[in-house]
Amino acid sequence: MTLSVQQHRLSLSMALCLLLAACSGPQDVRESRFIMGTLVQFTVAGVEKDKALDAIRAAADEMQRIEDDFTIYGTHANAVKAFNASTPGQTVSLPAGVDDLLRMARDVAHQSGGAFSPVIGSLSLLWGFSLPEAPASPPSDDAIARARSGSDIGKLVMAQAGWKRLSNQTMLDFGAIAKGYAIDRGIDVLKKHGIANAILDAGGDLRMIGDHQGKPWRIGLRHPRKPGATLGWFEASGDISIVTSGDYERFFIYQGRRYQHILDPATGMPAGLSSSATVITAANATLADAWSTALFVLGEKGVPLVGAQGMQALLVDADGVLHQSKLTLLPFHPSTQ
Ligand code: AMP
Ligand code: MG
C-alpha cells in the first residue's frame, strides 16, 4: 500500500496522538530526603506534581519526627534515651507511640526465640556501627560479655504503669524496627493526602501502594556481594512491604573477617549465618523490618518461622545459597547475570 504525503502525515500524527494518549497521565514525581541515616526515596504516580510534593513533604516530616522520637544517637532528648538512663528496677512510663512499638517489638522477640531483641542497645553502642565514626576493630571479649548480659528480652519487664529494665546494660534500640514503622507512618500520610500509587523506599526497605500507570511496580533486590547488581526482582501492585537486612550495609573487615551491624543477642557478636534476609508481607513494613532482622540472625532455620507468621522469606545464607519460604506472596525472578 502506498500513501500520499498527506495521508502519511495524517497517520503519523495519529500515531503521535495515540502515543501521547498512552502517556498523557501526570509524570512520576520523585523526591529524596536523608532520614534515619539513609536516603529515603519517594515515588508518586498518577497525580499532579504540586499535590504529590505536598504529600511527600508531609510524609518526610512525619518520618523525621519518628527518627527523633526513637533514636538513641545524637543530642536530641527523647523518652527512649531517658529510659536507657533510668535506674534499673524503676518503672518508667513511655509515650503511647513508643509503648505501642515496644509491645510489637517484644512480641517479635518472643516469637523469634530472642533472635530479635529491642534491648540490644548496650551492644549496639559498644560495637558502634551507627556512631558517626565507624569502628575498625571489634571490642574486647569482656566488654562484649558485659553488654550482652543486658540484651536478653527477659531483662525488660512490662509493669502496670510502664516498663522497667533490670540491668544498667539493658538499653532500648529500635534500630531494627523503627525504619519500617516510619515507612508505615509515611505511607499513612501519603494516603491521607489522597495518594493511591506510590513507593516509599528507605534504602532498600520499602512499601508500595497501588500500581504504576496501570502496570505493576517492579522492584529489584540488591545482590549482597555485587555492588550495583541485583539478585532478582519482584513485580507487585497493591499494598506490599519488602524489607531486607543485609551484611553489606554497615560493616568493617578486621584481620580478614567481616564484622557487620546485625548482632546475635545470644553471643553479642555479629550474626554470621546470612548475607541478606528479605521479608515480604502485605501492608506492614514495621513487622517486615523486625522479622528481616530476626531472619538474618536465625539464618536458614528462620525461613519456615517467617512463613508461619504469614510472611514470605527469602534468605541468602553466608555461602551465597538462596532459601525461600513455601509461602509465596510475590514470585521472585532471579536475575540472569
Ligand atoms: P536492620 O538493618 O533492620 O536489620 O537493623 C539493624 C539495626 O538494629 C542495628 O544497626 C542495630 O541498631 C539493631 N540491631 C542489631 N542486631 C539486632 C537484633 N538482633 N535485634 C534487634 N535489633 C538489632
Ligand atoms: Mg530490621
PDB file of C-alpha atoms in Angstrom, residues 65-244:
ATOM      1  CA  ARG A  65       9.631  13.034  63.803  1.00  0.00           C
ATOM      2  CA  ILE A  66       9.754   9.262  64.254  1.00  0.00           C
ATOM      3  CA  GLU A  67      13.535   9.255  63.943  1.00  0.00           C
ATOM      4  CA  ASP A  68      13.723  11.976  66.610  1.00  0.00           C
ATOM      5  CA  ASP A  69      11.391  10.059  68.946  1.00  0.00           C
ATOM      6  CA  PHE A  70      13.161   6.715  68.654  1.00  0.00           C
ATOM      7  CA  THR A  71      16.853   7.325  68.051  1.00  0.00           C
ATOM      8  CA  ILE A  72      19.435   6.506  70.728  1.00  0.00           C
ATOM      9  CA  TYR A  73      22.074   8.569  68.907  1.00  0.00           C
ATOM     10  CA  GLY A  74      22.822  12.300  68.746  1.00  0.00           C
ATOM     11  CA  THR A  75      21.970  15.015  71.244  1.00  0.00           C
ATOM     12  CA  HIS A  76      18.184  15.227  70.716  1.00  0.00           C
ATOM     13  CA  ALA A  77      16.448  14.344  74.036  1.00  0.00           C
ATOM     14  CA  ASN A  78      13.693  11.716  73.848  1.00  0.00           C
ATOM     15  CA  ALA A  79      11.848   9.191  76.026  1.00  0.00           C
ATOM     16  CA  VAL A  80      13.902   6.257  74.706  1.00  0.00           C
ATOM     17  CA  LYS A  81      17.187   7.825  75.825  1.00  0.00           C
ATOM     18  CA  ALA A  82      15.600   8.752  79.171  1.00  0.00           C
ATOM     19  CA  PHE A  83      14.546   5.118  79.649  1.00  0.00           C
ATOM     20  CA  ASN A  84      18.077   3.953  78.829  1.00  0.00           C
ATOM     21  CA  ALA A  85      19.407   6.201  81.600  1.00  0.00           C
ATOM     22  CA  SER A  86      16.743   5.198  84.168  1.00  0.00           C
ATOM     23  CA  THR A  87      17.554   3.428  87.434  1.00  0.00           C
ATOM     24  CA  PRO A  88      17.322  -0.365  86.954  1.00  0.00           C
ATOM     25  CA  GLY A  89      14.156  -1.718  88.573  1.00  0.00           C
ATOM     26  CA  GLN A  90      12.375   1.649  88.413  1.00  0.00           C
ATOM     27  CA  THR A  91       9.125   1.748  86.398  1.00  0.00           C
ATOM     28  CA  VAL A  92       9.155   4.333  83.614  1.00  0.00           C
ATOM     29  CA  SER A  93       6.052   5.355  81.706  1.00  0.00           C
ATOM     30  CA  LEU A  94       6.665   5.672  77.960  1.00  0.00           C
ATOM     31  CA  PRO A  95       4.716   7.833  75.482  1.00  0.00           C
ATOM     32  CA  ALA A  96       1.930   5.938  73.655  1.00  0.00           C
ATOM     33  CA  GLY A  97       3.817   5.681  70.337  1.00  0.00           C
ATOM     34  CA  VAL A  98       6.939   4.257  71.980  1.00  0.00           C
ATOM     35  CA  ASP A  99       4.876   1.948  74.195  1.00  0.00           C
ATOM     36  CA  ASP A 100       2.992   0.547  71.165  1.00  0.00           C
ATOM     37  CA  LEU A 101       6.115  -0.134  69.130  1.00  0.00           C
ATOM     38  CA  LEU A 102       7.854  -1.677  72.124  1.00  0.00           C
ATOM     39  CA  ARG A 103       4.957  -4.106  72.639  1.00  0.00           C
ATOM     40  CA  MET A 104       5.205  -5.141  68.982  1.00  0.00           C
ATOM     41  CA  ALA A 105       8.983  -5.498  69.268  1.00  0.00           C
ATOM     42  CA  ARG A 106       8.674  -7.570  72.442  1.00  0.00           C
ATOM     43  CA  ASP A 107       6.241  -9.935  70.681  1.00  0.00           C
ATOM     44  CA  VAL A 108       8.682 -10.475  67.787  1.00  0.00           C
ATOM     45  CA  ALA A 109      11.482 -11.032  70.316  1.00  0.00           C
ATOM     46  CA  HIS A 110       9.484 -13.854  71.898  1.00  0.00           C
ATOM     47  CA  GLN A 111       8.263 -15.313  68.583  1.00  0.00           C
ATOM     48  CA  SER A 112      11.805 -15.359  67.191  1.00  0.00           C
ATOM     49  CA  GLY A 113      13.239 -17.057  70.263  1.00  0.00           C
ATOM     50  CA  GLY A 114      15.230 -13.942  71.145  1.00  0.00           C
ATOM     51  CA  ALA A 115      16.965 -13.566  67.751  1.00  0.00           C
ATOM     52  CA  PHE A 116      15.389 -10.106  67.543  1.00  0.00           C
ATOM     53  CA  SER A 117      15.888  -8.053  70.701  1.00  0.00           C
ATOM     54  CA  PRO A 118      14.733  -4.450  71.205  1.00  0.00           C
ATOM     55  CA  VAL A 119      17.032  -4.229  74.270  1.00  0.00           C
ATOM     56  CA  ILE A 120      20.257  -4.716  72.374  1.00  0.00           C
ATOM     57  CA  GLY A 121      21.214  -1.030  72.855  1.00  0.00           C
ATOM     58  CA  SER A 122      24.335  -1.578  75.022  1.00  0.00           C
ATOM     59  CA  LEU A 123      25.756  -3.966  72.441  1.00  0.00           C
ATOM     60  CA  SER A 124      24.877  -1.645  69.537  1.00  0.00           C
ATOM     61  CA  LEU A 125      26.555   1.305  71.237  1.00  0.00           C
ATOM     62  CA  LEU A 126      29.584  -0.821  72.100  1.00  0.00           C
ATOM     63  CA  TRP A 127      30.092  -2.096  68.558  1.00  0.00           C
ATOM     64  CA  GLY A 128      29.388   1.425  67.305  1.00  0.00           C
ATOM     65  CA  PHE A 129      28.240   0.670  63.751  1.00  0.00           C
ATOM     66  CA  SER A 130      25.762   3.566  63.848  1.00  0.00           C
ATOM     67  CA  LEU A 131      28.092   6.072  65.520  1.00  0.00           C
ATOM     68  CA  PRO A 132      29.395   8.958  63.377  1.00  0.00           C
ATOM     69  CA  GLU A 133      32.864   7.420  63.483  1.00  0.00           C
ATOM     70  CA  ALA A 134      32.675   3.923  62.007  1.00  0.00           C
ATOM     71  CA  PRO A 135      34.523   1.248  64.026  1.00  0.00           C
ATOM     72  CA  ALA A 136      37.560  -0.525  62.547  1.00  0.00           C
ATOM     73  CA  SER A 137      38.108  -3.343  65.068  1.00  0.00           C
ATOM     74  CA  PRO A 138      35.926  -5.410  67.434  1.00  0.00           C
ATOM     75  CA  PRO A 139      35.539  -4.538  71.142  1.00  0.00           C
ATOM     76  CA  SER A 140      37.156  -6.708  73.852  1.00  0.00           C
ATOM     77  CA  ASP A 141      35.552 -10.010  74.891  1.00  0.00           C
ATOM     78  CA  ASP A 142      34.979  -8.637  78.406  1.00  0.00           C
ATOM     79  CA  ALA A 143      33.149  -5.558  77.133  1.00  0.00           C
ATOM     80  CA  ILE A 144      31.007  -7.735  74.835  1.00  0.00           C
ATOM     81  CA  ALA A 145      30.118 -10.100  77.715  1.00  0.00           C
ATOM     82  CA  ARG A 146      29.142  -7.150  79.929  1.00  0.00           C
ATOM     83  CA  ALA A 147      26.898  -5.530  77.288  1.00  0.00           C
ATOM     84  CA  ARG A 148      25.436  -8.894  76.303  1.00  0.00           C
ATOM     85  CA  SER A 149      24.322  -9.533  79.885  1.00  0.00           C
ATOM     86  CA  GLY A 150      21.621  -6.862  79.431  1.00  0.00           C
ATOM     87  CA  SER A 151      20.495  -7.619  75.887  1.00  0.00           C
ATOM     88  CA  ASP A 152      18.141 -10.509  76.631  1.00  0.00           C
ATOM     89  CA  ILE A 153      14.439  -9.655  76.280  1.00  0.00           C
ATOM     90  CA  GLY A 154      13.855 -11.168  79.754  1.00  0.00           C
ATOM     91  CA  LYS A 155      15.718  -8.163  81.179  1.00  0.00           C
ATOM     92  CA  LEU A 156      12.866  -5.885  80.102  1.00  0.00           C
ATOM     93  CA  VAL A 157       9.734  -6.045  82.225  1.00  0.00           C
ATOM     94  CA  MET A 158       6.337  -4.582  81.443  1.00  0.00           C
ATOM     95  CA  ALA A 159       4.715  -3.229  84.624  1.00  0.00           C
ATOM     96  CA  GLN A 160       1.274  -1.757  85.117  1.00  0.00           C
ATOM     97  CA  ALA A 161       2.433   1.826  84.828  1.00  0.00           C
ATOM     98  CA  GLY A 162       5.158   1.359  82.241  1.00  0.00           C
ATOM     99  CA  TRP A 163       8.360  -0.558  81.674  1.00  0.00           C
ATOM    100  CA  LYS A 164      11.475  -1.304  83.719  1.00  0.00           C
ATOM    101  CA  ARG A 165      14.900  -2.503  82.838  1.00  0.00           C
ATOM    102  CA  LEU A 166      16.524  -4.956  85.206  1.00  0.00           C
ATOM    103  CA  SER A 167      20.149  -4.077  84.463  1.00  0.00           C
ATOM    104  CA  ASN A 168      22.039  -0.929  83.553  1.00  0.00           C
ATOM    105  CA  GLN A 169      23.206  -2.864  80.473  1.00  0.00           C
ATOM    106  CA  THR A 170      19.580  -3.185  79.294  1.00  0.00           C
ATOM    107  CA  MET A 171      19.010  -0.424  76.759  1.00  0.00           C
ATOM    108  CA  LEU A 172      16.332   0.019  74.143  1.00  0.00           C
ATOM    109  CA  ASP A 173      17.397   0.110  70.499  1.00  0.00           C
ATOM    110  CA  PHE A 174      14.663   0.414  67.875  1.00  0.00           C
ATOM    111  CA  GLY A 175      17.197   0.372  65.023  1.00  0.00           C
ATOM    112  CA  ALA A 176      15.795  -2.844  63.548  1.00  0.00           C
ATOM    113  CA  ILE A 177      12.117  -1.848  63.564  1.00  0.00           C
ATOM    114  CA  ALA A 178      11.774   1.960  63.604  1.00  0.00           C
ATOM    115  CA  LYS A 179      12.561   2.349  59.902  1.00  0.00           C
ATOM    116  CA  GLY A 180       9.692   0.016  58.995  1.00  0.00           C
ATOM    117  CA  TYR A 181       7.450   1.888  61.410  1.00  0.00           C
ATOM    118  CA  ALA A 182       8.460   5.216  59.848  1.00  0.00           C
ATOM    119  CA  ILE A 183       7.702   3.798  56.381  1.00  0.00           C
ATOM    120  CA  ASP A 184       4.225   2.744  57.554  1.00  0.00           C
ATOM    121  CA  ARG A 185       3.562   6.171  59.041  1.00  0.00           C
ATOM    122  CA  GLY A 186       4.880   7.821  55.868  1.00  0.00           C
ATOM    123  CA  ILE A 187       2.504   5.723  53.739  1.00  0.00           C
ATOM    124  CA  ASP A 188      -0.392   6.655  56.049  1.00  0.00           C
ATOM    125  CA  VAL A 189       0.384  10.325  55.458  1.00  0.00           C
ATOM    126  CA  LEU A 190       0.595   9.845  51.672  1.00  0.00           C
ATOM    127  CA  LYS A 191      -2.789   8.077  51.711  1.00  0.00           C
ATOM    128  CA  LYS A 192      -4.340  10.875  53.810  1.00  0.00           C
ATOM    129  CA  HIS A 193      -3.155  13.283  51.110  1.00  0.00           C
ATOM    130  CA  GLY A 194      -5.080  11.290  48.514  1.00  0.00           C
ATOM    131  CA  ILE A 195      -2.096   9.422  47.061  1.00  0.00           C
ATOM    132  CA  ALA A 196      -3.080   5.959  45.835  1.00  0.00           C
ATOM    133  CA  ASN A 197       0.018   4.928  43.852  1.00  0.00           C
ATOM    134  CA  ALA A 198       3.464   5.260  45.402  1.00  0.00           C
ATOM    135  CA  ILE A 199       6.666   3.614  46.574  1.00  0.00           C
ATOM    136  CA  LEU A 200       8.384   4.706  49.761  1.00  0.00           C
ATOM    137  CA  ASP A 201      11.885   3.241  49.654  1.00  0.00           C
ATOM    138  CA  ALA A 202      14.150   3.802  52.667  1.00  0.00           C
ATOM    139  CA  GLY A 203      17.471   2.413  51.476  1.00  0.00           C
ATOM    140  CA  GLY A 204      16.032  -0.840  50.118  1.00  0.00           C
ATOM    141  CA  ASP A 205      13.341  -1.213  52.798  1.00  0.00           C
ATOM    142  CA  LEU A 206      10.098  -0.301  51.123  1.00  0.00           C
ATOM    143  CA  ARG A 207       6.356  -0.301  50.994  1.00  0.00           C
ATOM    144  CA  MET A 208       4.369   0.267  47.826  1.00  0.00           C
ATOM    145  CA  ILE A 209       0.719   1.066  47.233  1.00  0.00           C
ATOM    146  CA  GLY A 210      -1.363   0.880  44.071  1.00  0.00           C
ATOM    147  CA  ASP A 211       0.366   0.482  40.751  1.00  0.00           C
ATOM    148  CA  HIS A 212       2.468   2.309  38.184  1.00  0.00           C
ATOM    149  CA  GLN A 213       0.344   3.800  35.384  1.00  0.00           C
ATOM    150  CA  GLY A 214      -1.858   0.681  35.420  1.00  0.00           C
ATOM    151  CA  LYS A 215       1.077  -1.738  35.497  1.00  0.00           C
ATOM    152  CA  PRO A 216       2.695  -3.486  38.489  1.00  0.00           C
ATOM    153  CA  TRP A 217       5.636  -1.830  40.211  1.00  0.00           C
ATOM    154  CA  ARG A 218       8.901  -3.639  39.522  1.00  0.00           C
ATOM    155  CA  ILE A 219      11.273  -3.962  42.487  1.00  0.00           C
ATOM    156  CA  GLY A 220      14.895  -5.129  42.264  1.00  0.00           C
ATOM    157  CA  LEU A 221      16.581  -6.948  45.144  1.00  0.00           C
ATOM    158  CA  ARG A 222      20.167  -5.921  45.724  1.00  0.00           C
ATOM    159  CA  HIS A 223      22.907  -8.511  45.310  1.00  0.00           C
ATOM    160  CA  PRO A 224      24.694  -8.814  48.674  1.00  0.00           C
ATOM    161  CA  ARG A 225      28.143  -9.229  47.119  1.00  0.00           C
ATOM    162  CA  LYS A 226      27.988  -7.417  43.759  1.00  0.00           C
ATOM    163  CA  PRO A 227      27.533  -3.658  44.269  1.00  0.00           C
ATOM    164  CA  GLY A 228      25.117  -2.215  41.735  1.00  0.00           C
ATOM    165  CA  ALA A 229      23.849  -5.661  40.670  1.00  0.00           C
ATOM    166  CA  THR A 230      20.504  -7.226  41.510  1.00  0.00           C
ATOM    167  CA  LEU A 231      19.888 -10.715  42.786  1.00  0.00           C
ATOM    168  CA  GLY A 232      16.482 -10.691  41.127  1.00  0.00           C
ATOM    169  CA  TRP A 233      13.218  -8.802  41.078  1.00  0.00           C
ATOM    170  CA  PHE A 234       9.571  -8.814  42.040  1.00  0.00           C
ATOM    171  CA  GLU A 235       6.512  -7.390  40.347  1.00  0.00           C
ATOM    172  CA  ALA A 236       3.737  -6.187  42.598  1.00  0.00           C
ATOM    173  CA  SER A 237       0.700  -3.997  42.834  1.00  0.00           C
ATOM    174  CA  GLY A 238      -1.437  -3.303  45.878  1.00  0.00           C
ATOM    175  CA  ASP A 239      -0.191  -2.670  49.385  1.00  0.00           C
ATOM    176  CA  ILE A 240       3.006  -4.688  49.881  1.00  0.00           C
ATOM    177  CA  SER A 241       6.108  -4.288  52.068  1.00  0.00           C
ATOM    178  CA  ILE A 242       9.515  -5.687  51.119  1.00  0.00           C
ATOM    179  CA  VAL A 243      12.247  -5.246  53.737  1.00  0.00           C
ATOM    180  CA  THR A 244      15.826  -6.534  53.617  1.00  0.00           C
TER     181      THR A 244
END
